[in-house]
Amino acid sequence: ASTIVVAMDGTSGSGKSSTSRRVASRLGLRYLDTGAQFRAVTAAMIDAGVDFAAADVAEQVAALAARPVVESGTDPDAPTITVDGHDVAERIRTQEVTDHVSAVASVPQVRQRLLDLQREIIGAGGIVVEGRDIGSVVAPDAQVKLYLTADPAARAARRTAENGAGDLDATQADLLRRDAIDSGRATAPAVAADGAVHLDTTPYTLEQVVDLVAGLVEQAG
Ligand code: C5P
């Protein structure tokens, strides 16, 4: 079996998820969506009654960070995500979770907890791992590192199409708001890792990006 690790980082709406899943499926690799893990912890924090408007939100989240048990299924054709045994796949895509996930993901105790889990899942490799700090922090020895971006307008259009509806301007504002928090935080900020291949996906179809990335992985593996 392949032991390759592919670190797929980039901005929200750059095509990371679709590309990661298709590449993993085509090449027979596993797939880990670390954004889904941060979203799952966020859902648990909402359920635990964290007050996101409070000044001490980071302390509230830190105090609860050890509790939720997050499990990720790594089949790229049917990835799963649970918290305390409950399927949260739909819940984590709600606006409520999206609104708070970057605040939760900036808490060091949450990141440490998920970092341990992510490294355990990566194990001996054979996996495409998608997130913001994969090539820089989670898997700095990954054989392939990518950094995907796209024009904000293109990203908003894709995200709106995925969701089947929604306001383009609001979606774009939301993507840019999360980018700013994610790249500005102190612990493991979203960053292009040293040696990462930068790819602006704006002019390409998903199929073209998948072909390109799969080619890079095959060369490396
Ligand atoms: O990838 P996705 O947009 O689902 O990620 C949701 C949020 O989770 C990001 O905006 C970011 O705040 C956080 N995240 C992170 N580190 C990762 C993956 C996601 O901080 N490796």
Short mmCIF file of C-alpha atoms and ligand atoms in Angstrom, two decimals:
data_model
loop_
_atom_site.label_atom_id
_atom_site.label_comp_id
_atom_site.label_asym_id
_atom_site.label_seq_id
_atom_site.Cartn_x
_atom_site.Cartn_y
_atom_site.Cartn_z
CA ALA A 1 0.00 0.00 0.00
CA SER A 2 1.10 3.56 -0.64
CA THR A 3 2.65 5.43 2.28
CA ILE A 4 2.43 8.80 0.56
CA VAL A 5 1.06 11.82 2.42
CA VAL A 6 -0.45 14.63 0.36
CA ALA A 7 -0.86 17.93 2.24
CA MET A 8 -3.64 19.97 0.65
CA ASP A 9 -3.86 23.47 2.08
CA GLY A 10 -5.49 26.62 0.81
CA THR A 11 -8.23 29.15 1.25
CA SER A 12 -11.94 28.51 1.79
CA GLY A 13 -13.68 27.73 -1.49
CA SER A 14 -10.49 27.17 -3.50
CA GLY A 15 -11.60 23.69 -4.56
CA LYS A 16 -9.53 21.86 -1.92
CA SER A 17 -12.26 19.48 -0.83
CA SER A 18 -13.51 18.39 -4.24
CA THR A 19 -9.97 18.05 -5.53
CA SER A 20 -8.73 16.12 -2.48
CA ARG A 21 -11.59 13.63 -2.57
CA ARG A 22 -11.32 12.95 -6.27
CA VAL A 23 -7.56 12.59 -6.25
CA ALA A 24 -7.72 10.22 -3.27
CA SER A 25 -10.48 8.19 -4.90
CA ARG A 26 -8.66 7.94 -8.22
CA LEU A 27 -5.36 6.91 -6.65
CA GLY A 28 -6.75 4.56 -3.99
CA LEU A 29 -5.71 6.77 -1.08
CA ARG A 30 -7.58 7.65 2.11
CA TYR A 31 -8.92 11.16 2.68
CA LEU A 32 -9.02 13.32 5.82
CA ASP A 33 -10.98 16.58 5.98
CA THR A 34 -9.49 18.42 8.98
CA GLY A 35 -11.89 21.35 8.43
CA ALA A 36 -14.74 18.94 9.16
CA GLN A 37 -13.04 18.08 12.47
CA PHE A 38 -12.84 21.75 13.50
CA ARG A 39 -16.46 22.15 12.45
CA ALA A 40 -17.45 19.08 14.50
CA VAL A 41 -15.78 20.51 17.62
CA THR A 42 -17.58 23.80 16.93
CA ALA A 43 -20.95 22.02 16.83
CA ALA A 44 -20.09 20.41 20.18
CA MET A 45 -19.18 23.83 21.62
CA ILE A 46 -22.51 25.29 20.49
CA ASP A 47 -24.32 22.35 22.12
CA ALA A 48 -22.29 22.82 25.31
CA GLY A 49 -23.69 26.35 25.55
CA VAL A 50 -20.57 28.37 24.77
CA ASP A 51 -21.48 32.07 24.53
CA PHE A 52 -19.76 33.21 21.34
CA ALA A 53 -20.59 36.85 22.01
CA ALA A 54 -18.74 36.84 25.34
CA ALA A 55 -15.31 38.37 25.80
CA ASP A 56 -13.97 35.13 27.30
CA VAL A 57 -15.08 32.85 24.46
CA ALA A 58 -11.54 31.46 24.01
CA GLU A 59 -11.40 30.49 27.71
CA GLN A 60 -14.83 28.85 27.51
CA VAL A 61 -13.77 26.83 24.46
CA ALA A 62 -10.40 25.92 26.00
CA ALA A 63 -12.11 24.63 29.16
CA LEU A 64 -14.28 22.26 27.08
CA ALA A 65 -11.67 21.28 24.48
CA ALA A 66 -10.84 17.89 26.00
CA ARG A 67 -14.43 16.62 25.96
CA PRO A 68 -15.92 15.99 22.51
CA VAL A 69 -14.91 12.68 20.93
CA VAL A 70 -14.48 13.30 17.20
CA GLU A 71 -14.18 10.42 14.74
CA SER A 72 -13.43 10.76 11.02
CA GLY A 73 -14.08 8.07 8.40
CA THR A 74 -11.44 8.31 5.65
CA ASP A 75 -13.10 6.71 2.59
CA PRO A 76 -12.92 9.49 -0.06
CA ASP A 77 -16.14 8.24 -1.66
CA ALA A 78 -18.05 8.33 1.64
CA PRO A 79 -16.24 10.33 4.31
CA THR A 80 -17.93 10.42 7.71
CA ILE A 81 -17.68 12.65 10.79
CA THR A 82 -19.15 12.00 14.23
CA VAL A 83 -19.10 13.68 17.64
CA ASP A 84 -19.68 11.41 20.64
CA GLY A 85 -20.97 8.81 18.21
CA HIS A 86 -23.50 11.09 16.49
CA ASP A 87 -23.33 11.76 12.75
CA VAL A 88 -22.78 15.52 12.31
CA ALA A 89 -22.07 15.57 8.55
CA GLU A 90 -25.02 17.84 7.76
CA ARG A 91 -24.88 19.88 10.92
CA ILE A 92 -21.29 21.01 10.33
CA ARG A 93 -22.28 22.72 7.05
CA THR A 94 -24.86 24.98 8.70
CA GLN A 95 -24.33 28.74 8.81
CA GLU A 96 -24.27 28.64 12.61
CA VAL A 97 -21.22 26.36 12.61
CA THR A 98 -19.55 28.29 9.78
CA ASP A 99 -20.03 31.53 11.74
CA HIS A 100 -18.09 30.25 14.76
CA VAL A 101 -15.58 27.72 13.41
CA SER A 102 -12.67 30.11 12.92
CA ALA A 103 -12.98 31.34 16.52
CA VAL A 104 -12.96 27.77 17.82
CA ALA A 105 -10.06 26.81 15.53
CA SER A 106 -7.93 29.64 16.92
CA VAL A 107 -7.93 28.12 20.43
CA PRO A 108 -4.61 26.29 21.02
CA GLN A 109 -6.17 23.54 23.18
CA VAL A 110 -8.54 22.64 20.33
CA ARG A 111 -5.72 22.60 17.79
CA GLN A 112 -3.51 20.39 20.00
CA ARG A 113 -6.29 17.89 20.57
CA LEU A 114 -7.08 17.64 16.87
CA LEU A 115 -3.40 17.59 15.92
CA ASP A 116 -2.93 14.41 17.97
CA LEU A 117 -5.99 12.87 16.33
CA GLN A 118 -4.89 13.95 12.83
CA ARG A 119 -1.43 12.41 13.26
CA GLU A 120 -2.96 9.21 14.57
CA ILE A 121 -5.21 8.96 11.50
CA ILE A 122 -2.38 9.78 9.09
CA GLY A 123 -0.43 6.91 10.66
CA ALA A 124 1.66 5.13 8.03
CA GLY A 125 0.26 7.36 5.26
CA GLY A 126 -1.54 6.57 2.03
CA ILE A 127 -3.70 9.64 2.51
CA VAL A 128 -4.70 13.06 1.20
CA VAL A 129 -5.08 15.48 4.12
CA GLU A 130 -6.96 18.71 3.59
CA GLY A 131 -6.81 21.83 5.77
CA ARG A 132 -4.96 25.06 6.52
CA ASP A 133 -1.81 23.95 8.38
CA ILE A 134 -1.19 20.46 7.00
CA GLY A 135 2.07 21.09 5.15
CA SER A 136 3.36 23.49 7.82
CA VAL A 137 2.39 21.80 11.11
CA VAL A 138 0.42 18.55 10.87
CA ALA A 139 2.52 16.74 8.26
CA PRO A 140 5.67 18.76 7.53
CA ASP A 141 7.29 15.65 5.99
CA ALA A 142 4.49 15.19 3.43
CA GLN A 143 5.92 14.13 0.06
CA VAL A 144 3.49 16.38 -1.82
CA LYS A 145 2.39 19.81 -0.58
CA LEU A 146 -0.14 21.95 -2.37
CA TYR A 147 -1.54 25.39 -1.73
CA LEU A 148 -4.77 26.10 -3.59
CA THR A 149 -6.23 29.57 -4.03
CA ALA A 150 -8.78 31.20 -6.33
CA ASP A 151 -10.22 34.65 -6.90
CA PRO A 152 -12.69 35.56 -4.12
CA ALA A 153 -15.50 36.01 -6.66
CA ALA A 154 -14.87 32.57 -8.15
CA ARG A 155 -14.74 31.00 -4.70
CA ALA A 156 -18.01 32.62 -3.68
CA ALA A 157 -19.67 31.50 -6.91
CA ARG A 158 -18.57 27.88 -6.38
CA ARG A 159 -19.66 27.85 -2.75
CA THR A 160 -23.05 29.36 -3.65
CA ALA A 161 -23.51 26.75 -6.40
CA GLU A 162 -22.58 23.95 -3.94
CA ASN A 163 -25.13 25.15 -1.43
CA GLY A 164 -27.77 25.43 -4.15
CA ALA A 165 -28.65 28.98 -3.13
CA GLY A 166 -27.43 31.96 -1.21
CA ASP A 167 -26.27 35.50 -1.67
CA LEU A 168 -23.00 35.89 -3.61
CA ASP A 169 -21.82 39.03 -1.82
CA ALA A 170 -22.57 37.63 1.63
CA THR A 171 -20.82 34.36 0.75
CA GLN A 172 -17.75 36.23 -0.50
CA ALA A 173 -17.67 38.40 2.63
CA ASP A 174 -17.89 35.27 4.78
CA LEU A 175 -15.01 33.55 2.94
CA LEU A 176 -12.81 36.63 3.33
CA ARG A 177 -13.74 36.98 7.01
CA ARG A 178 -12.66 33.38 7.70
CA ASP A 179 -9.45 33.78 5.62
CA ALA A 180 -8.48 36.80 7.72
CA ILE A 181 -9.02 35.03 11.04
CA ASP A 182 -7.36 31.81 9.83
CA SER A 183 -4.22 33.50 8.51
CA GLY A 184 -4.00 35.97 11.40
CA ARG A 185 -4.20 33.59 14.37
CA ALA A 186 -1.17 32.96 16.59
CA THR A 187 -1.25 29.15 16.64
CA ALA A 188 -0.72 27.34 13.32
CA PRO A 189 -1.98 30.12 11.05
CA ALA A 190 -3.17 29.20 7.57
CA VAL A 191 -0.05 29.48 5.45
CA ALA A 192 1.54 28.08 2.31
CA ALA A 193 4.14 25.58 3.56
CA ASP A 194 7.78 25.77 2.44
CA GLY A 195 8.04 23.85 -0.79
CA ALA A 196 4.30 23.86 -1.47
CA VAL A 197 3.15 23.99 -5.08
CA HIS A 198 0.90 27.05 -5.43
CA LEU A 199 -2.06 26.60 -7.68
CA ASP A 200 -4.56 29.33 -8.52
CA THR A 201 -7.56 27.30 -9.64
CA THR A 202 -9.59 30.28 -10.97
CA PRO A 203 -9.19 29.53 -14.69
CA TYR A 204 -9.43 25.74 -14.43
CA THR A 205 -12.24 23.23 -14.25
CA LEU A 206 -12.30 20.78 -11.35
CA GLU A 207 -11.37 18.00 -13.78
CA GLN A 208 -8.26 19.92 -14.88
CA VAL A 209 -7.15 20.56 -11.30
CA VAL A 210 -7.71 16.91 -10.38
CA ASP A 211 -5.64 15.74 -13.37
CA LEU A 212 -2.83 18.11 -12.46
CA VAL A 213 -2.72 17.20 -8.77
CA ALA A 214 -3.07 13.46 -9.44
CA GLY A 215 -0.14 13.76 -11.83
CA LEU A 216 2.01 15.41 -9.16
CA VAL A 217 1.11 12.72 -6.63
CA GLU A 218 1.89 9.91 -9.06
CA GLN A 219 5.27 11.46 -9.86
CA ALA A 220 6.10 11.70 -6.14
CA GLY A 221 4.78 8.28 -5.18
O1 C5P B 1 -12.04 23.67 5.28
P1 C5P B 1 -13.20 24.33 5.97
O2 C5P B 1 -13.61 25.60 5.34
O3 C5P B 1 -14.33 23.38 6.21
O4 C5P B 1 -12.62 24.67 7.42
C1 C5P B 1 -13.41 25.35 8.36
C2 C5P B 1 -12.54 26.15 9.30
O5 C5P B 1 -11.76 25.27 10.12
C3 C5P B 1 -11.53 27.09 8.66
O6 C5P B 1 -12.09 28.33 8.31
C4 C5P B 1 -10.49 27.21 9.77
O7 C5P B 1 -10.92 28.16 10.72
C5 C5P B 1 -10.52 25.86 10.43
N1 C5P B 1 -9.43 24.98 10.02
C6 C5P B 1 -8.21 25.14 10.61
N2 C5P B 1 -7.17 24.28 10.33
C7 C5P B 1 -7.35 23.28 9.46
C8 C5P B 1 -8.60 23.09 8.83
C9 C5P B 1 -9.62 23.98 9.11
O8 C5P B 1 -8.02 26.07 11.39
N3 C5P B 1 -6.33 22.42 9.23
#
